[in-house]
XYZ file of C-alpha atoms in Angstrom:
467
model
C 55.009 79.311 -12.301
C 56.659 79.421 -8.849
C 59.852 77.544 -8.189
C 59.594 74.066 -6.745
C 61.107 75.302 -3.494
C 57.817 77.141 -2.753
C 55.674 74.066 -3.183
C 54.582 71.768 -0.398
C 55.001 74.327 2.391
C 52.775 74.704 5.381
C 51.462 77.872 6.961
C 53.948 77.852 9.835
C 56.908 77.975 7.425
C 55.265 80.743 5.437
C 54.689 82.849 8.505
C 58.257 82.369 9.705
C 59.591 83.569 6.360
C 57.255 86.560 6.345
C 58.379 87.420 9.869
C 62.004 87.260 8.749
C 61.246 89.533 5.779
C 59.521 92.021 8.069
C 62.485 92.073 10.456
C 64.916 92.562 7.585
C 62.803 95.440 6.330
C 62.798 97.157 9.722
C 66.535 96.686 10.035
C 67.098 98.328 6.615
C 64.910 101.293 7.576
C 66.771 101.760 10.844
C 70.111 101.617 9.053
C 68.951 104.195 6.513
C 67.797 106.617 9.205
C 71.109 106.307 11.018
C 72.921 107.109 7.796
C 70.797 110.183 7.195
C 71.314 111.316 10.773
C 75.120 111.204 10.377
C 74.935 113.132 7.146
C 72.834 115.815 8.768
C 75.303 116.228 11.635
C 78.198 116.476 9.239
C 76.433 119.175 7.330
C 75.805 121.221 10.453
C 79.434 121.125 11.571
C 80.765 122.207 8.186
C 78.129 124.596 6.999
C 80.309 126.460 4.529
C 81.581 123.413 2.883
C 78.265 121.880 2.929
C 76.596 124.700 1.192
C 79.262 124.779 -1.387
C 79.079 121.033 -1.892
C 75.382 121.111 -1.992
C 75.296 123.955 -4.375
C 77.890 122.557 -6.682
C 76.694 118.956 -6.436
C 72.992 119.314 -5.941
C 72.124 117.068 -8.687
C 74.595 114.529 -7.567
C 73.338 114.682 -4.008
C 69.804 114.138 -5.045
C 70.730 111.300 -7.278
C 72.745 109.709 -4.543
C 69.921 110.022 -2.079
C 67.474 108.646 -4.575
C 69.716 105.747 -5.244
C 70.002 104.931 -1.562
C 66.298 104.967 -0.989
C 65.633 103.258 -4.275
C 67.735 100.299 -3.266
C 65.985 100.138 0.052
C 62.564 100.150 -1.617
C 63.565 97.537 -4.191
C 64.771 95.211 -1.519
C 61.629 95.586 0.501
C 59.377 95.042 -2.517
C 61.205 91.896 -3.621
C 60.928 90.442 -0.192
C 57.269 91.177 -0.100
C 56.735 89.675 -3.554
C 58.544 86.494 -2.554
C 56.610 86.321 0.689
C 53.325 86.904 -1.040
C 54.164 84.250 -3.576
C 54.901 81.774 -0.834
C 51.725 82.731 0.950
C 49.649 82.365 -2.209
C 51.112 78.916 -2.814
C 50.418 77.921 0.769
C 46.869 79.247 0.611
C 46.303 77.487 -2.704
C 47.408 74.251 -1.089
C 45.402 74.515 2.111
C 42.428 76.580 0.890
C 42.155 76.055 -2.852
C 38.629 77.469 -3.100
C 39.047 80.349 -0.686
C 39.854 83.844 -2.000
C 38.678 85.892 0.938
C 41.827 85.076 2.912
C 44.105 86.205 0.053
C 42.235 89.478 -0.148
C 42.427 89.975 3.581
C 46.130 89.250 3.602
C 46.791 91.597 0.676
C 45.089 94.451 2.433
C 46.602 93.753 5.848
C 49.755 95.579 6.843
C 49.858 94.225 10.343
C 51.377 90.738 10.494
C 49.905 90.129 13.908
C 46.415 90.774 12.537
C 47.082 88.580 9.557
C 48.356 85.794 11.787
C 45.315 86.116 13.964
C 43.022 86.024 10.941
C 44.839 83.014 9.561
C 44.636 81.361 12.952
C 40.862 81.854 13.007
C 40.439 80.533 9.500
C 42.651 77.580 10.319
C 40.629 76.777 13.401
C 37.287 76.812 11.589
C 38.134 74.620 8.580
C 40.898 72.322 9.777
C 39.118 71.553 13.027
C 35.996 70.648 11.098
C 37.951 68.293 8.871
C 39.687 66.716 11.857
C 36.351 66.319 13.599
C 34.826 64.633 10.579
C 37.771 62.308 10.151
C 37.802 61.428 13.816
C 34.220 60.155 13.488
C 35.141 57.964 10.501
C 36.971 54.841 11.638
C 38.426 53.528 8.365
C 40.584 50.436 8.697
C 42.386 48.297 6.160
C 43.711 44.828 6.841
C 45.459 42.206 4.800
C 44.102 38.683 5.194
C 45.093 35.206 4.094
C 42.259 32.720 4.366
C 40.628 29.643 2.852
C 37.370 30.229 1.036
C 34.705 27.920 -0.343
C 34.364 27.681 -4.108
C 30.809 27.100 -5.341
C 30.155 24.040 -7.471
C 28.280 24.066 -10.752
C 24.998 22.217 -11.355
C 24.679 20.161 -14.524
C 21.351 18.961 -15.937
C 21.137 15.887 -18.190
C 17.936 15.037 -20.057
C 16.690 11.553 -19.187
C 13.917 10.014 -21.339
C 13.397 7.225 -18.790
C 12.142 9.608 -16.109
C 8.746 11.328 -15.941
C 8.819 14.763 -17.529
C 10.073 17.549 -15.202
C 11.097 15.072 -12.504
C 14.628 15.509 -11.177
C 16.967 12.940 -9.667
C 20.334 13.921 -8.216
C 22.880 11.381 -9.443
C 25.878 13.196 -8.006
C 25.924 15.566 -5.072
C 27.936 18.751 -5.489
C 30.961 19.346 -3.232
C 32.426 22.776 -2.496
C 36.013 23.437 -3.490
C 38.645 25.381 -1.516
C 40.799 28.372 -2.491
C 43.609 30.104 -0.581
C 42.990 33.848 -0.908
C 45.185 36.841 -0.120
C 43.270 40.123 -0.042
C 43.103 43.609 1.470
C 39.808 44.397 3.157
C 38.560 47.883 3.981
C 36.192 48.552 6.882
C 34.521 51.825 7.735
C 32.975 52.197 11.163
C 33.200 48.420 11.519
C 31.330 47.785 8.276
C 32.953 46.031 5.323
C 33.306 48.416 2.365
C 35.490 46.792 -0.259
C 38.106 44.188 -0.950
C 41.137 44.104 -3.200
C 42.142 40.598 -4.238
C 45.908 40.105 -4.268
C 46.245 36.406 -4.993
C 44.105 33.260 -5.305
C 45.399 29.676 -5.273
C 43.197 26.580 -5.713
C 43.473 23.993 -2.937
C 40.723 21.574 -3.973
C 38.570 21.683 -7.089
C 34.763 21.715 -6.600
C 32.730 18.656 -7.632
C 29.750 19.551 -9.844
C 26.218 18.558 -8.918
C 24.620 16.320 -11.577
C 20.850 16.192 -11.962
C 18.925 13.913 -14.308
C 15.927 15.775 -15.744
C 13.044 13.607 -16.922
C 11.552 14.141 -20.376
C 9.036 11.252 -20.745
C 5.461 12.438 -21.114
C 4.227 8.805 -21.023
C 5.708 8.197 -17.569
C 4.494 11.564 -16.333
C 0.971 10.902 -17.592
C 0.676 7.625 -15.679
C 2.903 8.722 -12.782
C 5.103 5.640 -12.952
C 8.813 4.812 -13.131
C 10.819 1.961 -14.523
C 10.357 -1.246 -12.474
C 6.798 -0.188 -11.556
C 3.711 -2.279 -12.268
C 1.462 -1.365 -15.168
C -1.652 -2.981 -16.641
C -3.001 -3.785 -20.074
C -6.028 -1.801 -21.187
C -6.843 -4.550 -23.681
C -5.625 -7.951 -24.763
C -2.115 -7.451 -26.114
C 0.593 -9.459 -27.836
C 4.065 -9.203 -26.375
C 6.570 -8.983 -29.233
C 10.204 -9.856 -29.509
C 11.229 -6.406 -30.772
C 9.778 -2.915 -30.544
C 8.057 -3.366 -33.874
C 4.479 -4.261 -34.760
C 5.752 -6.747 -37.345
C 8.033 -8.529 -34.870
C 7.242 -12.084 -33.785
C 4.824 -12.661 -30.885
C 6.267 -13.963 -27.629
C 3.005 -14.222 -25.674
C -0.614 -13.068 -25.734
C -1.818 -11.391 -22.554
C -5.399 -10.755 -21.506
C -6.874 -7.397 -20.603
C -6.214 -6.002 -17.090
C -3.266 -8.259 -16.406
C -0.241 -6.671 -14.811
C 3.289 -6.415 -16.160
C 6.515 -4.922 -14.870
C 7.875 -1.969 -16.825
C 11.517 -2.704 -17.651
C 12.627 -0.181 -20.262
C 11.317 2.699 -22.310
C 13.178 2.735 -25.615
C 10.752 5.333 -26.962
C 7.492 7.045 -26.133
C 5.692 4.533 -28.392
C 7.183 1.236 -27.147
C 7.946 -0.233 -23.738
C 9.809 -3.347 -22.685
C 7.829 -5.328 -20.088
C 7.983 -8.555 -18.135
C 4.942 -10.801 -17.773
C 5.521 -13.790 -15.504
C 9.198 -14.014 -16.556
C 8.312 -13.495 -20.218
C 9.982 -10.361 -21.567
C 9.124 -8.430 -24.691
C 7.854 -5.183 -26.158
C 4.340 -3.741 -26.200
C 2.835 -0.445 -27.398
C 2.719 2.131 -24.623
C -0.806 3.018 -25.742
C -1.969 -0.382 -24.396
C -0.641 0.301 -20.887
C -2.150 2.119 -17.928
C -1.428 2.525 -14.228
C -3.306 2.228 -10.956
C -3.317 6.032 -10.723
C -4.649 6.527 -14.234
C -7.209 3.711 -13.926
C -8.008 3.071 -10.232
C -10.297 0.043 -10.763
C -7.674 -1.715 -12.847
C -6.080 -3.213 -9.740
C -9.231 -5.084 -8.771
C -9.731 -6.244 -12.327
C -6.175 -7.477 -12.385
C -6.741 -9.469 -9.190
C -9.701 -11.222 -10.730
C -7.819 -11.850 -13.954
C -4.929 -13.316 -12.009
C -7.375 -15.732 -10.330
C -9.016 -16.640 -13.613
C -5.627 -17.144 -15.189
C -5.080 -20.120 -12.895
C -8.449 -21.707 -13.668
C -8.016 -24.816 -15.796
C -9.050 -28.444 -15.706
C -5.704 -29.475 -14.294
C -5.514 -26.820 -11.568
C -4.566 -27.970 -8.069
C -7.576 -28.227 -5.784
C -5.750 -28.523 -2.447
C -5.154 -24.781 -2.438
C -7.508 -21.865 -1.698
C -9.077 -20.153 -4.675
C -7.834 -16.741 -3.595
C -11.351 -15.327 -3.685
C -12.681 -13.046 -0.975
C -15.962 -13.413 0.864
C -17.370 -10.650 -1.326
C -16.258 -12.611 -4.379
C -18.230 -15.633 -3.161
C -21.249 -13.486 -2.538
C -21.005 -12.010 -6.027
C -20.640 -15.445 -7.612
C -23.516 -17.139 -5.834
C -26.027 -14.313 -5.727
C -28.650 -14.485 -8.455
C -27.609 -17.755 -10.065
C -30.310 -18.516 -12.667
C -30.400 -22.243 -11.945
C -30.385 -21.865 -8.164
C -34.166 -21.826 -7.980
C -34.300 -22.772 -4.335
C -31.481 -20.321 -3.504
C -29.655 -23.081 -1.705
C -26.201 -21.997 -2.962
C -26.923 -18.333 -2.551
C -27.831 -18.936 1.086
C -24.757 -21.077 1.734
C -21.988 -19.167 -0.112
C -20.324 -18.349 3.202
C -20.169 -22.050 4.149
C -18.141 -22.761 0.980
C -15.875 -19.816 1.763
C -15.332 -20.949 5.375
C -14.311 -24.507 4.545
C -11.865 -23.185 1.943
C -10.106 -21.132 4.600
C -10.327 -23.833 7.270
C -9.350 -26.940 5.314
C -7.231 -25.549 2.510
C -9.483 -26.693 -0.314
C -10.801 -24.845 -3.332
C -14.343 -23.774 -2.377
C -15.472 -23.250 -5.981
C -14.501 -26.835 -6.779
C -16.529 -28.020 -3.775
C -19.584 -25.957 -4.835
C -19.294 -27.248 -8.419
C -19.312 -30.841 -7.110
C -22.485 -30.053 -5.114
C -24.193 -28.522 -8.146
C -23.328 -31.514 -10.336
C -24.297 -34.200 -7.770
C -27.574 -32.531 -6.647
C -28.743 -30.977 -9.872
C -28.556 -27.457 -8.370
C -30.011 -28.768 -5.125
C -33.096 -30.357 -6.704
C -32.306 -34.048 -6.007
C -34.379 -35.955 -3.477
C -31.338 -36.647 -1.319
C -30.525 -32.918 -1.285
C -34.045 -31.983 -0.337
C -34.696 -34.695 2.241
C -31.279 -35.180 3.803
C -29.531 -31.788 3.255
C -26.937 -33.812 1.371
C -25.810 -31.882 -1.771
C -23.139 -34.475 -2.694
C -24.933 -37.817 -2.360
C -22.252 -38.507 0.192
C -22.220 -42.169 1.292
C -24.359 -43.365 -1.625
C -23.736 -46.569 -3.494
C -24.866 -47.210 -7.021
C -27.320 -49.923 -5.943
C -28.915 -48.037 -3.042
C -28.179 -44.358 -3.545
C -30.925 -42.881 -1.430
C -30.816 -45.394 1.396
C -27.041 -45.417 1.762
C -26.586 -41.621 1.583
C -25.825 -39.600 4.729
C -28.314 -37.216 6.264
C -27.191 -33.863 7.739
C -28.794 -31.355 10.049
C -28.310 -28.596 7.457
C -26.464 -27.927 4.219
C -23.446 -26.379 5.902
C -22.843 -29.548 7.936
C -22.843 -31.676 4.792
C -20.503 -29.150 3.040
C -17.947 -29.315 5.890
C -18.084 -33.141 6.164
C -17.376 -33.643 2.459
C -14.572 -31.038 2.535
C -12.790 -32.881 5.375
C -13.161 -36.219 3.596
C -11.713 -34.922 0.325
C -8.768 -33.281 2.087
C -7.960 -36.422 4.110
C -8.430 -39.130 1.503
C -8.374 -37.668 -2.058
C -6.472 -34.387 -2.399
C -3.258 -34.685 -0.379
C -0.366 -37.136 -0.303
C -0.070 -39.333 2.764
C 1.414 -37.591 5.769
C 0.401 -34.106 4.727
C -0.605 -32.017 7.732
C -4.234 -31.070 7.268
C -6.517 -30.012 10.156
C -6.864 -30.533 13.904
C -3.329 -31.945 14.058
C -4.194 -34.754 11.684
C -2.362 -35.870 8.596
C -3.704 -37.006 5.242
C -4.365 -40.732 4.858
C -4.427 -40.474 1.046
C -6.361 -43.723 0.606
C -7.745 -42.526 -2.725
C -5.085 -40.020 -3.683
C -4.250 -39.871 -7.392
C -3.187 -36.252 -7.601
C -4.781 -33.013 -6.367
C -6.704 -32.451 -9.624
C -10.195 -33.157 -10.933
C -9.016 -36.118 -12.949
C -7.157 -37.449 -9.914
C -10.311 -37.305 -7.774
C -12.303 -38.814 -10.606
C -10.228 -42.023 -10.447
C -11.694 -43.196 -7.150
C -14.572 -40.883 -6.393
C -16.928 -41.452 -9.334
C -17.520 -44.298 -11.705
C -18.340 -41.813 -14.497
C -15.082 -41.263 -16.416
C -16.312 -37.849 -17.618
C -17.124 -36.705 -14.111
C -14.133 -34.358 -13.872
C -15.094 -32.589 -17.112
C -18.672 -32.072 -15.986
C -17.575 -30.638 -12.655
C -15.056 -28.352 -14.360
C -17.751 -26.890 -16.605
C -19.586 -25.703 -13.479
C -16.342 -24.296 -12.092
C -15.903 -22.212 -15.237
C -19.483 -20.961 -14.928
C -18.965 -19.833 -11.357
C -15.557 -18.251 -11.958
C -16.792 -16.337 -14.958
C -19.366 -14.600 -12.790
C -16.521 -12.570 -11.352
């Protein structure tokens, strides 16, 4: 291997050393010629001695001459070897894969030609490399900056949510890190980054999502606190157990509020402030059973129907409900009630009186509109009649609707409301015969028959049940 002093040299240094070697070689040759020239002159001036010396010391003379030239040749060869070695090292450094230059240099005896050749080779390759590098703008920079740290998302199974539904209970918040890094850009485009240091400033807050697992809630598309309905009459129990004690019995189609879902088989519900547990199989929703809402409305109306119900309040029925109730009544042979259902509905809205109660009174007093007073005087109530002269003392009306409205006003003013109650047309109730807003209360002063209120109520039940 070459000595370390020949490593890491450039071409300029190599050429300077080769030039020095060449000059030294020329100087040695010149010195040798001058020496030979002096010897020749000496021989010519002393020919006799020279011949004798040459003849007696021929061998010595030859050996001496050989020695002189031998030293000169050895010196020149060593210089060339050293120079070539340096050149080879330099070429290996700058042109590791090129051998053509070495061959050219070895064959060249003219240093000017070699320099020119090297100059050409240098121009072709180095210039190309410089040109390529000049087109590649590679920049590195060290940065210190704050960076966002992504938060994690956590999912928790929730059996009180519909299956596959998600609710975010905690929003995620990005954290902050202080980062020291070295970035590399090439032609303005980011290439890579070397991370030197990272220090946490603020820790990220995870995002928490509740994932629903309840197939029951998903099936009916409901949530806790929503309204559900019974598909059949159901007993509300104290515990989520079929053998638990009964808290209340609830009719079909009635609505309850869904409070809890301890399991897929049992639900805790609230029915008119009564809480307890029912089987989930007995529950449905407005989405699952669209007509259940209307059925529930009717059931809620019927739930309030009893002999002691307050009559100074509207029934809650719609005009269509009245039409349904009074159309096709078997005992309404003259279709008097069917033709006047809207009159009963109107007075209910206008005078705040239960229209079904008023119609039931008319049915009872007129025998379904078959009494003589009803036929002759359009008076379905026997209004104004006395026991001794019922027909003569009874009022006569232009039509049935007039008689219906007159009786409604009288009941509201004298029988159904406490004194001073605001009623209609700016008037207040006189309450002359008021004994409570119920059937039994009206019975006290309206009819001498003590069972009157029960008979009227039986007709009310018949009409309501037609819903």
